[in-house]
Structure formats: C-alpha cells, structure tokens
Amino acid sequence: MTSSLTERAANDDQQIEVGWRPFLRRNRRYLQALATLLVIALFGLAIFHLTSEVQYGDVVQALADTSWTSVAAAVFFTALSFFALTFYDVGALDYVRRKLPYADVALTAACAYAVGNTAGFGALSGGAIRYRSYSRLGIEPENIARIIAFVTLAFGLGLLTVTCLSLLAVGEYVAPLTGLNPFWLRMIAVAILGVVLAVFVKARDGHEVSLGRFTLRLPDSRTSSRQFLVTALDLAASATVLYVLLPAGTIGWPAFLAIYSLAVGIGVLSHVPAGLGVFETIIIATLGHSADVDTILGALVLYRVIYHVLPLLIAIAVVIGTELRQLSGHPVASSVRRIGGRITPLLLATLGIVLAIMLVLSSVTPTPDENLAFLEGLLPLPIVEGAHFLASLLGLALVIVSRGLAQRLDGAWWASVAIAVAALLLSLIKAIALVEAGMLAFFLVGLLASRRLFVRPASLFGQALTLPWLTALGVICLGGLVVLLFVYRDVEYSHELWWQFEFSAEAPRGLRALLGVTIGASAVAIWSLMRPAASGAEPATDDAMERALAIVEAQDMSDANLVRMGDKSLMFSADGRAFIMYGQRARSWIALFDPVGPVDAWPELIWQFFERARASGCRAVFYQVSPLGLAYYADAGLRAFRLGELAHVDLARFEMKGGKWANLRQQVSRAQRDGLEFKMVAPADVPAIMGELTAISDAWLAHHNAKEKGFSLGAFDPEYLAEQPVAILTYEGRIVAFANILVTATKQEGTVDLMRFSPDAPKGSVDFLFAKVMEYLKAEGYRTFNLGMAPLSGMSSRQIAPVWDRAGRTFFEHGERFYNFKGLRAFKSKFHPHWQPRYLVASGGINPILALMDVTFLIGGGLKGVMKK
C-alpha cells in the first residue's frame, strides 16, 4: 500500500508540473530527433540550391574522369588517417594506466572509427565497439568509460584547435560562409585559442578545471601535446583524402584544411549520422566559386566511398578472413579472434545500413543508357519495374533487420541472407548494377562466414525500432528525396508521372520507389511508436519455483537461495538451464545478481530479459553483478557502475591461528567464557523453535525501529526459514541470536542471510556467530564463505575517476549519518577476505541514478521503509 501511494503521489507531482521547460524535458528525445531531421532537410535544401546549375550526368562524368592515381593517393591517406586514429586509444589507455598489445588496440580503434564514421548514431556507435572489445580484453567498465570520454574530448579539443589555427592563416576563404569580416573571424579564433591555452596551462599538472557547473580533469601537458599532434595528423590526412580528389589548383592545402575542419566540426555538432548533407553543404558553399560544382560533388561521393565505406569493408574482410582460418598463423589473427566475435555483428550491421542507403538511392537514380537498352531487349517492362520497386523496399527492410544483426538475432541473420540474395538478383534485373551486386555478394559472404555468431532466438518482429533507428529511417528517406530532386530537376512535375510505365521513364520509376520507401518507413515508425506495451512482470508460479530451486541446488552461488522468498518474478532461458530473478519498481525491471545457472546460458537470457523489459516500456537493470558477465551486458548496450565489493573467505585457509587472527580469536574465546553456545539446526527441526525465533526477530525490529526489507535481503518468514539450516546462539539455556544459512548441493559456497539478535545478547555475539558458522561450514566441506557486499567500497578516489565513483567515495568516507559504510567494511575485514567488485548494470545517461533509486525502494519496501533504519 505504501508503495502504491508513493507512486500515486509521484504521478500527481508530474501532472502538476506544467510549462515549456517541463515539456522540453519530457519530450527531449523526440525533439532531438525532429531537430536532426529538420537540420538535414535544411542542408538538403541548401545543397539543392547550391547545385542549381549542375546536372546529374555532369557528376557521373566527373567521377569517371577522376584519375586512378588520385584514387590511390586517397586510399593511402585514408590508411594514414586510420593509423593516426589508433593513437587516440593508445593515449587513452595510457591515461587510465592500462596496457594492451598494439594489435588489439589498433583493431578495436579502427573498427570503432569505421563504424562511428559511417553510422554515427547510438546503437552502432564507436563507443559500443570499444565497450564490447575492451571488456573482452579485461578492461574494467569504469576505465572503458574513461577511454571513451578521453577519445571524444581529445578529438573535440584537437579539432577546435586545428580549426582555429587554420582560420588565422586562411580566414578570408571561410569568411563568406559565415558572413563575418575576416578580421573578426580571426579575432574569434584567437579568443578561442586563448581560452583553450589557458585551460591547458592551468591543467598542465593534472589539476581539475571548473567550467561553470562542470568540473573536468584534463590530462597533463605531455599527454595533451601528444594528443594534439595525433589530431593534427588525423585531420591533415583525412582532409588530404578529399583534397587529392578535387581538381588540381582548386584551393591551397592550408586553406582547405581550415574549411575541412570546420565542415567536420559542424557535421559533428549537427548530430546527423556521419554529418550527411551538412559536411557536403559547407564544402560546396566554400569551394563552389573555385571549381565546377559537378567535380566537387563527384569528389565528395568518392570521398564518402573511400574514407567511410572502404575501411568498413576492410575491417569486415579481416575479421571474416580470420574466421575462415586464412590468417590463422599471423600474429594479428590472434587479436582478431579474441575480439572478432564481439565486433563482427556491429560491423555487418553497419554495412547493412550502407547497403540499405545504396539500394534506396539507386532506386531514385537513372540506369545507364546502355544497360537500359540491353534490358529492354531481354526482359519485359513489368519485370524491370517490379525489380526497381522491390529493390527499394528491400533497402528499407535491410535497415530494420540491421538492428537485429547488431543484437545477434538468428532471425535477423536469416532475413539478411534472404534480403541480400533477393537484392543481388534484383540489382541485376533492374539495372545490371555490377558494383551494387558485388557489394551485396560481399555482405552475403560475411553473413555466411559468421553464422555461428547469430544464435539469439529472440523474435525479430517483436522488436520495436528505437528512436535513433527511426531517425535514421527519416534521414534515409530525406536523403533519397534530395537525390531524386537533384537528379530529375529538369523534369517538370505532373500527376501523370506516377502512371508512366516505359523503359525510358526513369523519373516516374524513381518517384514510385521513393513513395514506397516513405510509406513503408512511416508504417514502421507508427507501429514502433504506437504499439501497446507488453505485459509487466508476473509473480512466479509454483511450477516455476520448483524448476528454479532445482537449478539453485546444482550451481555454486549461495545467494541464489533468495529465490525461496517467493517475492520475485522468474525468467528462464530457452533451454531451461538458467533463470533470472527480478522485481519491478516504477519503470525499472531489476534483476538480482547475474543469471543463476551455467555461464554459457547467460548471454541469451540477458538479452531476453533486456528485450522483455524494453517491450514493457521499462529499463533493464542488473543489481550486484560480478565481473564475469560484464561482456555479456555490454553486448546488450548496458554500462556497468560500481556498487561496492563482495567479501569471500577461503575456508580452506580459515583457521584462527597466528598473529593476524589474534583479535578475532580473543573475541571468540571471551564469548565462550561468557556462556555463549553455538548450534546448527537442520531444516526439519527449525519449526520446533520458530516461536523463539519470532520473538527475537520482533524484538530486534522494535529495538532498531526497523522495517522488514526484501528483494536482495531475506525477510522473516517461517516457510523461508524452514527451507535451509539455521544457526543459533544460546545463552543460559535460551536462544539469543539466529541466522539462516544459505547453501547449495555443490558445497562451493555458504553465506548468512537473515541475522537477528536479542537486545540483551552478550557483547561480541556477532563475531562469535560468524566465526562459528565458518568453522561449521569448513568442517562440512564447503570451500568459501560469502560475507556479503560492502556498499561503495573500492570506489576510486582519483581525480580522473568518473563522477559516479567520486560521489560514491565521498559517501563512503562521509556518509556515516546515513549508513555505516566504513564500519561494515572494517567488520568484514576482520576475516581477511578476498574482495571482488560488484556492479549495477543499466543504460547510460540518468538511467543508473533512477535505477539505483528504484532498487533502494524495492529493497526497502517503498519510501517509508527506506526512511527507517
């Protein structure tokens, strides 16, 4: 009742909150998506007007006239740029004081940039590549977050600095684009450089720098200088890729570097995937007076292919080549094999997006005359028309299934294979498009070679596309419209165009194809945004409890016995070998611990839980998970946030002899002299003493003014207590303390869950109880004892640590008013345990904070329970 009243009050507060600011907060994601589409529409309109005198045939001819030496030079500078990009990650690893073989780092960085440069939006970002790869290579989640932040900040500051330095030399070339006088443009560049220099001077020894409400800990002077040189080399090489494709004498290289840096920066700020349209608009606007626009457009098309698509194809070829054992003896192959399985699905999904764009754009561009003449003599018109229209729809379908490829769905793999085969045949039927067919064949080979990676049986059609993917669909449709208007600008529109079916009627064919794609994309968007949410978490049935308890007894984690409380929902793996126990609070589905069962059953079960939660309109949260499963959570796009440390005692070495055990040995001896006696009660005998246990529990709750907890802690329940052994302490013939012991049949681990003491129990009873329980379990053949978690323990206090760690460390050091964090760790340290980190796993942004609040309320039984001790 308390929980429901709290939720109702929160809902009432949200309803009262009115005004434009709350509206913006509530709808921020949707407004950002609309803003992205508006930006690309505006820049598309700008390109259309800037190319008003350019014909599509002129662009095709400009592409054909590009020399092979220019193409070879562009490929060389692309390789140089990606070589420089690998040193962002090298510097980031050095910054977090971790070392990895260069081959591992280079492969990860190259794949991350190949994906990030091409896709440019959430689900396929370079950060996902780094998280999946580095987690597999043993880097801690908090350090991966720092690596991603370091790489992003290093590139941003380097780009800003290079652009400003370039503006000082060639401001007159850029000034017409901005509408500013070259003098004032240079003054702005000087001011920005001054601010950047001041920040780095202040932070030269690693000091923190405050910028308004934000506090940054920048790297020292040596690291900053090295990263600036990396950025300069990267930008110089990538700018040269496009520069060598432009007609000779168009502009000087220093001036072009400034224009290129500015175009890249604005493209990044626009949040449009890969800066599509934004980058091109700035290049055309600044260089249009120096060269023919058709040649500039041709160079831009080649630049996109060489710098964006080619590295992606090479990355896939390397990974797939290793998969086929063609490189098994090369040192680099070992690096590929270590992380290839993690990144291949993302690489193929990104290629799927590229091919989808290709299919859509090819449907709105004309077929070469000679190919069309050949088809006219070979195939009837309805087949060509149908192939053209269906190929465009397959492009739309490929966008949708690419998301499933990123998630390693087996259904997405089968759908992608079918689409690739069909699109390959249609590309030959509609236009004899050999390049298009070759790309699809390459994609098909990649899919077939990596079949073993796509084993997740989740439903492809049960997945609603998220907002970033819907935004990508909108970008593709808008891009197709811009290309259609550009190609057929000389064709006057009339309603009759829709009904013209002739081999030479290219414009009507393109109109119909784009309309089909747009209608299909709209239908997918409406279905994704408007479909009803799936049902929420359901209580566990008696049959499910029996299955879960059988799994618990066969595995090693003693805490899994908390399922016996019956207060959690259960989700089983498809093969029934593992389960997740979870609860729901507000918009969080909270799984307790890692999945229970064999580790090889974890990946699919984690994905299943993630999808079910999202389908119900909730966030997926995993509470108190171990490092063992972090790579699997990363695969689902979740991030790990440190909660504290779990203490394990090696019972084989537990023996209260020697100097380090002197204090504990003395306390145990004192307790025995005071008359305390220890006894272990078997489950069958627990009901006989339940009355005494109830009296002790009630007295303990009243003495501490506490309320029963739940979820991650056992509550006093007679049925629950009677299912496992109970340790008791007696004093003068009566029970003064008890604790239920959680064990499994494997005898790997034991732990204490519910522990209650009578207010008049002798001093030292806690230490005596724990010591005796460990001695008993050791005698019974158990190997370890789980002392439980010390919250916020082990949080990094270094200035480079994430905000989450530093806030946690502050609470640990100064939060005694709320919880005895330091005292709990000190108590557990008496037993000289081995400490292992435990994490909260959730999506990024504000989600982990909201998730932790929901976990707290779920454990405490609502706001009222949390406010009690």
PDB file of N, CA, C and O in Angstrom, residues 12 110 122 236 287 297 323 345 347 384 424 533 564 595 646 686:
ATOM      1  N   ASP A  12       1.114  12.410  -9.324  1.00  0.00           N
ATOM      2  CA  ASP A  12       0.414  13.679  -9.130  1.00  0.00           C
ATOM      3  C   ASP A  12       1.368  14.850  -9.287  1.00  0.00           C
ATOM      4  O   ASP A  12       1.030  15.886  -9.867  1.00  0.00           O
ATOM      5  N   ALA A 110      40.343   0.978 -35.067  1.00  0.00           N
ATOM      6  CA  ALA A 110      39.999   1.055 -36.486  1.00  0.00           C
ATOM      7  C   ALA A 110      38.551   0.660 -36.730  1.00  0.00           C
ATOM      8  O   ALA A 110      37.826   1.327 -37.485  1.00  0.00           O
ATOM      9  N   GLY A 122      23.548   6.185 -32.043  1.00  0.00           N
ATOM     10  CA  GLY A 122      23.645   5.389 -30.834  1.00  0.00           C
ATOM     11  C   GLY A 122      23.975   3.921 -30.954  1.00  0.00           C
ATOM     12  O   GLY A 122      25.034   3.485 -30.517  1.00  0.00           O
ATOM     13  N   ALA A 236      44.867  16.245 -40.915  1.00  0.00           N
ATOM     14  CA  ALA A 236      45.643  16.529 -42.127  1.00  0.00           C
ATOM     15  C   ALA A 236      45.507  15.390 -43.131  1.00  0.00           C
ATOM     16  O   ALA A 236      45.317  15.623 -44.338  1.00  0.00           O
ATOM     17  N   LEU A 287      33.815  26.114 -51.694  1.00  0.00           N
ATOM     18  CA  LEU A 287      34.671  25.843 -52.855  1.00  0.00           C
ATOM     19  C   LEU A 287      33.958  26.055 -54.185  1.00  0.00           C
ATOM     20  O   LEU A 287      34.592  25.960 -55.244  1.00  0.00           O
ATOM     21  N   LEU A 297      31.103  17.709 -56.345  1.00  0.00           N
ATOM     22  CA  LEU A 297      30.167  16.660 -55.957  1.00  0.00           C
ATOM     23  C   LEU A 297      30.747  15.280 -56.238  1.00  0.00           C
ATOM     24  O   LEU A 297      30.617  14.356 -55.418  1.00  0.00           O
ATOM     25  N   GLU A 323      38.073 -15.655 -39.571  1.00  0.00           N
ATOM     26  CA  GLU A 323      37.022 -16.630 -39.296  1.00  0.00           C
ATOM     27  C   GLU A 323      37.155 -17.844 -40.226  1.00  0.00           C
ATOM     28  O   GLU A 323      36.886 -18.976 -39.839  1.00  0.00           O
ATOM     29  N   PRO A 345      29.243  -8.613 -35.478  1.00  0.00           N
ATOM     30  CA  PRO A 345      27.835  -8.256 -35.689  1.00  0.00           C
ATOM     31  C   PRO A 345      27.625  -6.762 -35.919  1.00  0.00           C
ATOM     32  O   PRO A 345      26.818  -6.364 -36.773  1.00  0.00           O
ATOM     33  N   LEU A 347      29.858  -4.647 -37.165  1.00  0.00           N
ATOM     34  CA  LEU A 347      30.411  -4.311 -38.483  1.00  0.00           C
ATOM     35  C   LEU A 347      29.438  -4.690 -39.591  1.00  0.00           C
ATOM     36  O   LEU A 347      29.191  -3.905 -40.517  1.00  0.00           O
ATOM     37  N   VAL A 384      11.092  -5.361 -65.004  1.00  0.00           N
ATOM     38  CA  VAL A 384      12.055  -4.304 -64.669  1.00  0.00           C
ATOM     39  C   VAL A 384      11.447  -3.331 -63.668  1.00  0.00           C
ATOM     40  O   VAL A 384      12.088  -2.922 -62.692  1.00  0.00           O
ATOM     41  N   LEU A 424      20.461  -8.830 -54.561  1.00  0.00           N
ATOM     42  CA  LEU A 424      21.514  -9.088 -55.553  1.00  0.00           C
ATOM     43  C   LEU A 424      20.897  -9.422 -56.919  1.00  0.00           C
ATOM     44  O   LEU A 424      21.310  -8.871 -57.951  1.00  0.00           O
ATOM     45  N   ALA A 533       2.258  -1.483 -25.021  1.00  0.00           N
ATOM     46  CA  ALA A 533       3.366  -2.092 -24.273  1.00  0.00           C
ATOM     47  C   ALA A 533       3.005  -3.512 -23.872  1.00  0.00           C
ATOM     48  O   ALA A 533       1.841  -3.849 -23.666  1.00  0.00           O
ATOM     49  N   ARG A 564      13.905 -18.369  -2.835  1.00  0.00           N
ATOM     50  CA  ARG A 564      12.958 -19.060  -1.963  1.00  0.00           C
ATOM     51  C   ARG A 564      11.982 -18.105  -1.281  1.00  0.00           C
ATOM     52  O   ARG A 564      10.932 -18.544  -0.796  1.00  0.00           O
ATOM     53  N   PRO A 595      22.552 -14.026 -13.937  1.00  0.00           N
ATOM     54  CA  PRO A 595      21.662 -15.183 -14.111  1.00  0.00           C
ATOM     55  C   PRO A 595      22.154 -16.368 -13.293  1.00  0.00           C
ATOM     56  O   PRO A 595      23.357 -16.562 -13.103  1.00  0.00           O
ATOM     57  N   LEU A 646      32.383  -7.338  -2.804  1.00  0.00           N
ATOM     58  CA  LEU A 646      31.876  -8.520  -2.109  1.00  0.00           C
ATOM     59  C   LEU A 646      33.052  -9.226  -1.447  1.00  0.00           C
ATOM     60  O   LEU A 646      34.114  -9.389  -2.051  1.00  0.00           O
ATOM     61  N   VAL A 686      13.735 -26.787  12.391  1.00  0.00           N
ATOM     62  CA  VAL A 686      13.516 -25.349  12.568  1.00  0.00           C
ATOM     63  C   VAL A 686      12.101 -25.026  13.047  1.00  0.00           C
ATOM     64  O   VAL A 686      11.928 -24.157  13.937  1.00  0.00           O
TER      65      VAL A 686
END
